[in-house]
Coordinates of C-alpha atoms in Angstrom, one line a residue:
M131 CA 0.0 0.5 0.2
I132 CA 2.9 2.4 0.6
R133 CA 4.4 1.6 -1.9
I134 CA 0.6 1.9 -4.2
R135 CA 0.7 5.6 -2.3
A136 CA 4.1 6.6 -3.3
G137 CA 4.4 5.5 -7.0
A138 CA 0.4 8.1 -7.4
S139 CA 2.4 10.9 -5.8
L140 CA 5.6 10.4 -7.4
F141 CA 3.3 10.2 -11.0
R142 CA 0.9 13.5 -9.9
K143 CA 4.4 15.4 -9.9
R144 CA 5.6 14.0 -12.8
L145 CA 1.7 15.4 -14.3
L146 CA 2.2 18.9 -12.8
A147 CA 5.3 19.4 -14.4
L148 CA 4.5 18.3 -17.7
G149 CA 1.6 20.9 -17.4
L150 CA 2.7 24.0 -18.1
P151 CA 4.9 22.7 -21.3
L152 CA 1.3 20.8 -22.5
A153 CA -0.3 24.2 -21.8
W154 CA 2.3 26.1 -24.0
G155 CA 2.1 23.4 -27.0
G156 CA -1.8 22.9 -27.3
A157 CA -1.6 27.0 -27.0
A158 CA 0.4 27.0 -30.1
A159 CA -0.7 24.1 -31.3
T160 CA -4.6 26.0 -31.1
Y161 CA -3.1 29.2 -32.9
K162 CA -1.5 27.4 -35.9
L163 CA -5.1 25.2 -36.7
A164 CA -7.4 27.2 -34.8
C165 CA -6.8 31.1 -35.5
P166 CA -8.3 32.9 -38.9
V167 CA -4.4 35.2 -39.0
A168 CA -2.4 32.0 -39.0
Q169 CA -4.2 30.9 -41.9
Q170 CA -3.1 34.2 -43.7
N171 CA 0.4 34.8 -45.3
G172 CA 0.8 38.2 -45.3
L173 CA 3.5 40.4 -43.5
G174 CA 1.3 41.1 -40.5
A175 CA 0.3 37.1 -40.5
R176 CA 3.9 36.4 -40.6
I177 CA 5.0 38.7 -37.8
V178 CA 1.8 37.3 -35.1
G179 CA 2.3 33.5 -35.6
S180 CA 6.5 34.9 -35.4
A181 CA 5.7 36.1 -31.7
V182 CA 3.1 33.5 -30.9
F183 CA 5.8 31.1 -31.0
F184 CA 8.4 33.3 -29.5
A185 CA 6.6 33.5 -26.7
V186 CA 5.5 29.8 -27.0
G187 CA 9.6 28.5 -26.7
T188 CA 10.4 31.4 -24.4
G189 CA 8.1 30.1 -21.9
L190 CA 9.2 26.3 -22.5
V191 CA 12.9 27.3 -21.6
L192 CA 12.3 29.0 -18.5
H193 CA 9.8 26.4 -17.6
V194 CA 13.0 23.7 -18.1
R195 CA 16.0 26.5 -16.4
H196 CA 13.3 26.4 -13.4
A197 CA 12.7 23.0 -13.4
L198 CA 16.3 22.0 -13.2
L199 CA 17.6 25.1 -10.6
R200 CA 15.2 23.3 -8.5
E201 CA 16.1 20.1 -8.9
L202 CA 20.4 21.5 -8.4
R203 CA 19.3 22.8 -5.2
E204 CA 17.7 19.3 -3.9
A205 CA 21.2 17.6 -4.9
R206 CA 22.9 20.3 -3.3
K207 CA 20.8 19.9 0.1
V208 CA 21.7 15.9 -0.2
A209 CA 24.9 16.3 -0.6
G210 CA 24.9 18.2 2.7
A211 CA 23.6 16.1 4.1
A212 CA 25.8 13.3 2.9
Q213 CA 28.5 15.3 3.9
S214 CA 27.2 16.2 7.7
V215 CA 27.1 12.3 7.8
L216 CA 30.4 11.3 5.9
L217 CA 32.7 14.2 7.3
R218 CA 30.9 15.4 10.1
P219 CA 31.6 18.8 11.5
L220 CA 34.0 18.4 14.5
P221 CA 34.2 20.1 17.8
P222 CA 36.4 23.4 18.0
R223 CA 37.7 21.7 21.0
V224 CA 38.2 16.9 22.2
E225 CA 39.9 16.7 25.5
G226 CA 42.0 19.6 25.6
L227 CA 42.9 19.5 21.8
N228 CA 41.9 22.8 20.5
V229 CA 40.8 21.1 16.5
A230 CA 40.1 22.6 12.9
A231 CA 39.9 20.8 9.5
A232 CA 38.3 21.5 6.1
Q233 CA 37.7 19.3 3.3
L234 CA 38.0 20.5 -1.1
S235 CA 36.9 18.7 -3.6
A236 CA 38.8 19.0 -6.8
D237 CA 35.5 18.0 -8.7
R238 CA 33.1 21.1 -9.1
G239 CA 29.5 20.6 -7.6
V240 CA 31.0 17.9 -5.2
A241 CA 31.1 18.6 -1.8
I242 CA 32.7 15.8 -0.7
G243 CA 35.2 13.7 -1.9
G244 CA 37.7 10.8 -1.5
D245 CA 39.5 12.0 1.8
L246 CA 38.5 11.8 5.3
Y247 CA 39.7 12.4 8.5
E248 CA 38.1 11.9 12.3
V249 CA 38.9 12.9 15.7
I250 CA 37.7 11.2 18.4
A251 CA 38.1 11.5 22.0
T252 CA 38.8 7.5 23.7
E253 CA 39.9 6.9 26.9
H254 CA 42.7 4.8 25.7
G255 CA 43.5 8.6 24.4
V256 CA 42.7 11.6 21.9
R257 CA 42.2 9.2 18.4
V258 CA 42.9 10.5 15.0
V259 CA 42.4 9.5 11.4
M260 CA 43.5 11.2 8.5
G261 CA 43.4 9.1 4.7
D262 CA 42.7 9.7 1.1
V263 CA 41.3 6.7 -1.1
R264 CA 42.4 6.4 -4.5
G265 CA 40.5 9.0 -6.9
H266 CA 38.4 11.9 -6.1
G267 CA 34.6 12.5 -6.3
I268 CA 31.7 10.8 -6.1
G269 CA 33.5 7.4 -7.5
A270 CA 35.5 8.0 -4.0
I271 CA 32.5 8.3 -1.1
A272 CA 31.5 5.0 -0.8
T273 CA 35.1 3.9 0.2
A274 CA 35.8 6.8 2.9
A275 CA 32.6 6.0 4.6
A276 CA 33.7 2.3 5.1
V277 CA 37.0 3.0 6.5
L278 CA 35.4 6.0 8.1
G279 CA 32.8 3.7 9.9
S280 CA 35.3 1.1 10.8
F281 CA 37.2 3.5 12.6
R282 CA 34.3 5.1 14.2
E283 CA 33.6 1.9 16.3
A284 CA 37.3 0.2 16.5
V285 CA 38.8 2.6 18.3
H286 CA 36.5 2.4 21.2
D287 CA 37.3 -1.7 21.1
E288 CA 41.0 -1.8 20.5
P289 CA 43.5 -1.3 23.1
E290 CA 46.3 -0.8 20.7
L291 CA 46.6 1.3 16.9
G292 CA 47.9 -1.7 15.7
G293 CA 44.3 -3.4 16.3
V294 CA 42.1 -0.4 14.8
L295 CA 44.4 -0.7 11.9
R296 CA 43.6 -4.3 11.2
R297 CA 39.9 -3.8 11.3
L298 CA 40.1 -0.7 8.5
E299 CA 42.1 -3.0 6.6
R300 CA 39.0 -5.9 7.2
A301 CA 36.4 -3.2 6.6
L302 CA 38.1 -2.0 2.9
A303 CA 38.9 -5.9 2.1
R304 CA 35.0 -6.0 2.3
H305 CA 33.9 -3.1 0.9
L306 CA 35.7 -3.7 -2.4
R307 CA 34.3 -7.3 -2.2
E308 CA 31.2 -6.4 -2.4
R309 CA 32.0 -3.5 -4.7
A310 CA 33.3 -6.6 -7.0
R311 CA 30.4 -8.4 -7.2
A312 CA 28.2 -5.4 -7.9
E313 CA 30.2 -4.3 -11.0
H314 CA 30.8 -8.2 -12.2
P315 CA 27.5 -9.6 -11.2
S316 CA 28.0 -12.2 -13.7
A317 CA 30.9 -14.0 -12.3
G318 CA 29.1 -15.1 -9.8
A319 CA 32.1 -16.4 -7.7
E320 CA 34.0 -14.9 -4.6
P321 CA 36.7 -12.5 -6.7
D322 CA 40.2 -13.4 -5.8
Y323 CA 41.0 -9.8 -6.0
P324 CA 37.8 -7.7 -5.4
V325 CA 39.3 -4.1 -7.1
A326 CA 43.6 -4.2 -7.4
E327 CA 44.0 -0.9 -8.5
E328 CA 42.0 0.9 -5.2
F329 CA 43.6 1.6 -2.1
V330 CA 43.5 4.1 1.1
T331 CA 45.9 6.2 2.5
V332 CA 45.9 5.9 6.1
L333 CA 47.5 7.7 8.7
L334 CA 46.6 6.8 12.9
L335 CA 47.7 9.0 15.6
E336 CA 46.9 8.6 19.0
I337 CA 48.1 11.5 21.7
R338 CA 47.4 10.2 25.3
Q339 CA 46.9 12.7 28.3
D340 CA 50.3 13.5 29.0
G341 CA 50.8 14.7 25.1
E342 CA 52.8 11.0 24.1
L343 CA 52.3 10.6 20.6
R344 CA 51.9 7.0 18.8
V345 CA 51.4 6.5 14.5
L346 CA 51.1 3.8 12.4
N347 CA 51.4 4.9 9.0
C348 CA 50.4 3.4 5.9
G349 CA 51.6 5.1 2.9
H350 CA 50.2 8.7 3.8
P351 CA 52.3 11.9 3.6
W352 CA 53.6 12.9 7.7
P353 CA 52.3 15.4 9.6
Y354 CA 54.1 18.6 10.3
R355 CA 55.0 19.5 13.8
L356 CA 55.3 22.8 14.4
S357 CA 57.1 24.2 17.8
G358 CA 57.5 27.8 18.3
T359 CA 59.1 29.1 15.3
R360 CA 60.1 25.7 14.1
V361 CA 58.5 23.8 11.7
E362 CA 59.5 19.9 10.8
P363 CA 58.1 17.3 9.4
L364 CA 56.9 14.4 12.8
A365 CA 59.0 11.8 11.4
R366 CA 60.6 10.9 8.1
A367 CA 60.9 7.4 8.0
D368 CA 58.9 5.1 5.1
P369 CA 55.6 4.6 5.9
L370 CA 54.3 1.4 5.6
P371 CA 52.3 0.6 2.2
P372 CA 48.7 1.9 1.7
L373 CA 46.3 -0.1 2.5
G374 CA 44.2 -2.9 -0.6
P375 CA 47.1 -3.8 -2.7
F376 CA 49.6 -5.5 0.1
P377 CA 48.7 -7.2 3.5
L378 CA 49.5 -5.8 6.8
P379 CA 52.8 -7.5 7.7
P380 CA 52.1 -9.9 11.0
E381 CA 53.3 -7.2 13.3
L382 CA 52.4 -3.7 14.0
D383 CA 55.2 -1.9 15.7
T384 CA 53.3 1.6 16.7
E385 CA 56.0 4.2 16.6
H386 CA 56.4 6.3 19.0
R387 CA 57.3 10.1 18.5
G388 CA 57.6 11.9 21.2
H389 CA 55.5 14.4 23.1
L390 CA 52.9 17.2 22.1
L391 CA 54.2 19.3 24.6
P392 CA 51.3 22.4 25.8
G393 CA 51.0 25.1 22.9
E394 CA 52.7 23.2 19.6
T395 CA 50.8 22.2 16.6
L396 CA 49.6 19.4 14.3
F397 CA 49.3 19.6 11.1
L398 CA 48.0 16.6 9.5
H399 CA 47.3 16.5 5.3
T400 CA 46.5 15.0 2.3
D401 CA 48.9 14.8 -0.8
G402 CA 46.8 17.3 -2.4
A403 CA 48.2 19.8 -0.5
E404 CA 51.9 19.1 -1.2
D405 CA 51.1 17.9 -5.0
A406 CA 49.1 21.0 -5.9
R407 CA 51.1 22.9 -8.8
D408 CA 50.8 26.1 -10.1
S409 CA 50.2 27.9 -14.7
R410 CA 54.1 26.9 -14.5
G411 CA 54.1 23.4 -12.3
R412 CA 56.1 24.5 -9.3
F413 CA 55.0 22.4 -6.1
F414 CA 52.5 24.2 -3.2
P415 CA 55.3 25.7 -0.6
L416 CA 53.7 23.6 1.7
G417 CA 56.1 24.0 4.5
E418 CA 57.4 27.8 3.7
V419 CA 53.2 28.6 4.3
L420 CA 53.5 26.6 8.0
A421 CA 57.0 28.5 9.2
Q422 CA 55.4 31.6 8.0
C423 CA 52.1 30.7 10.4
A424 CA 54.8 30.0 12.5
R425 CA 56.5 33.6 12.7
D426 CA 53.6 35.2 12.8
T427 CA 52.0 34.6 16.7
H428 CA 48.3 36.2 15.4
A429 CA 48.4 33.1 12.9
A430 CA 49.2 30.2 16.1
A431 CA 45.6 29.0 16.2
P432 CA 44.3 26.0 14.6
Q433 CA 41.0 27.9 12.6
A434 CA 44.1 31.2 11.9
V435 CA 46.3 28.0 9.8
L436 CA 43.9 26.5 8.2
G437 CA 42.4 30.1 6.7
S438 CA 46.2 30.8 5.9
V439 CA 46.7 26.9 4.4
F440 CA 44.2 27.3 2.3
T441 CA 44.3 30.8 1.2
A442 CA 47.6 30.5 -0.1
L443 CA 46.6 26.5 -1.8
L444 CA 43.9 28.7 -3.4
R445 CA 45.9 30.9 -4.9
H446 CA 48.5 29.2 -5.8
T447 CA 46.1 27.3 -7.7
A448 CA 44.3 30.0 -9.2
G449 CA 41.0 28.7 -7.4
T450 CA 41.6 25.0 -9.6
P451 CA 43.2 22.2 -7.5
T452 CA 43.3 19.0 -9.2
D453 CA 42.8 16.3 -6.7
D454 CA 40.8 17.1 -3.0
V455 CA 42.6 18.5 -0.2
A456 CA 41.9 17.5 3.7
L457 CA 43.7 19.6 6.2
L458 CA 43.5 19.3 9.7
V459 CA 45.4 21.2 13.0
L460 CA 45.5 19.9 16.5
T461 CA 47.0 22.1 19.6
N462 CA 47.7 20.8 22.5
D463 CA 46.1 23.5 25.0
R464 CA 46.4 21.6 28.2
Q465 CA 48.0 22.7 31.0
P466 CA 51.9 20.8 31.8
L467 CA 51.5 18.8 34.4
R468 CA 53.5 18.8 37.7
P469 CA 55.7 16.0 38.5
K470 CA 55.0 14.1 41.7
G471 CA 55.4 15.5 44.7
A472 CA 56.2 18.9 43.7
R473 CA 54.0 21.8 45.4
G474 CA 52.9 25.2 45.4
D475 CA 51.2 26.4 41.6
D476 CA 54.5 28.6 40.6
I477 CA 57.0 26.0 40.7
S478 CA 57.2 24.4 38.6
G479 CA 59.4 20.6 37.5
S480 CA 62.2 21.8 36.0
A481 CA 62.4 24.9 38.2
A482 CA 62.0 22.5 41.7
R483 CA 64.7 19.7 39.9
A484 CA 67.2 22.7 38.6
R485 CA 67.4 24.1 42.7
P486 CA 70.7 23.0 44.5
A487 CA 70.7 20.9 47.3
T488 CA 71.4 22.3 50.7
T489 CA 72.7 21.1 53.7
H490 CA 71.0 23.1 55.8
P491 CA 67.7 21.7 57.9
Q492 CA 64.0 22.8 56.8
P493 CA 62.3 24.5 59.0
T494 CA 59.1 22.5 60.5
N495 CA 55.7 23.6 60.5
H496 CA 54.1 21.9 64.0
L497 CA 50.0 22.0 64.3

């Protein structure tokens, strides 16, 4: 019954949409067949006939334009809803970390693409994913959704980043198998290599309460660390291969990359940022732009860094990047932790350790 009502409603909408064109066509046919002026061959009759058909044609064009604009608005609403589910807006602050993120699709009219990111506070620390699906635009959205959905569930269940990464690998493999069966239903059998040319680069990051950084990187660009006026990659080692073409190694050793100290910033990005070229073929100088942000004390906030980089990137590419770009900025705004045994809010741990020892007995207060 529900399907019948839905079909009837759709039929009425289509009939109403065709009403105006049919009315215009009926008016033109009536004029041509029934109006005496249309039967004459004089100059005046021809002018009147041309005016009538011009009005009919103009009306039809305006009606089609109005219908296309209405469908475009509805498509943009759907795209906005999909974006809010897939790349949902990140909160400005997560467990003492100031957060800013944005994504730019290379396809005109597409709000989302193949880049993905997420920041989630868990009992194991704040866990972050930044990824890049091969290709861009509509074709990469389903793959990004599969990876993000698995990450949002696995970060709460898996105590180690290695377990999270293996969950992402299994989710990607399932998605690619289902996609292969859908694209080649005549095969009938389970494909051994679902979509061999598809892959996803993934960077997993864990920031613990004391600022300790733990990282697993599968083919993704390393983040930049902004510490004062110093800007440097978080690591320079070769990452693991991207997810998809090759299986993960039996042992996954999470890399320890020091600590993100209070006031320091991590800048995560996809390769669309560093690979963007200008009209002369020159790559976007991401490191130089970040160094300028670090020197400018007014541009140190995550939103300011994000805005400065995007502005410079669009200026470099003349507003037309050829690949999707995703940026994620995390700044540690937590209070420094005092070492155990330190007393007084005005004495830091380093100052206490630097104080020279004395042989004089300390006075004792007796109650």
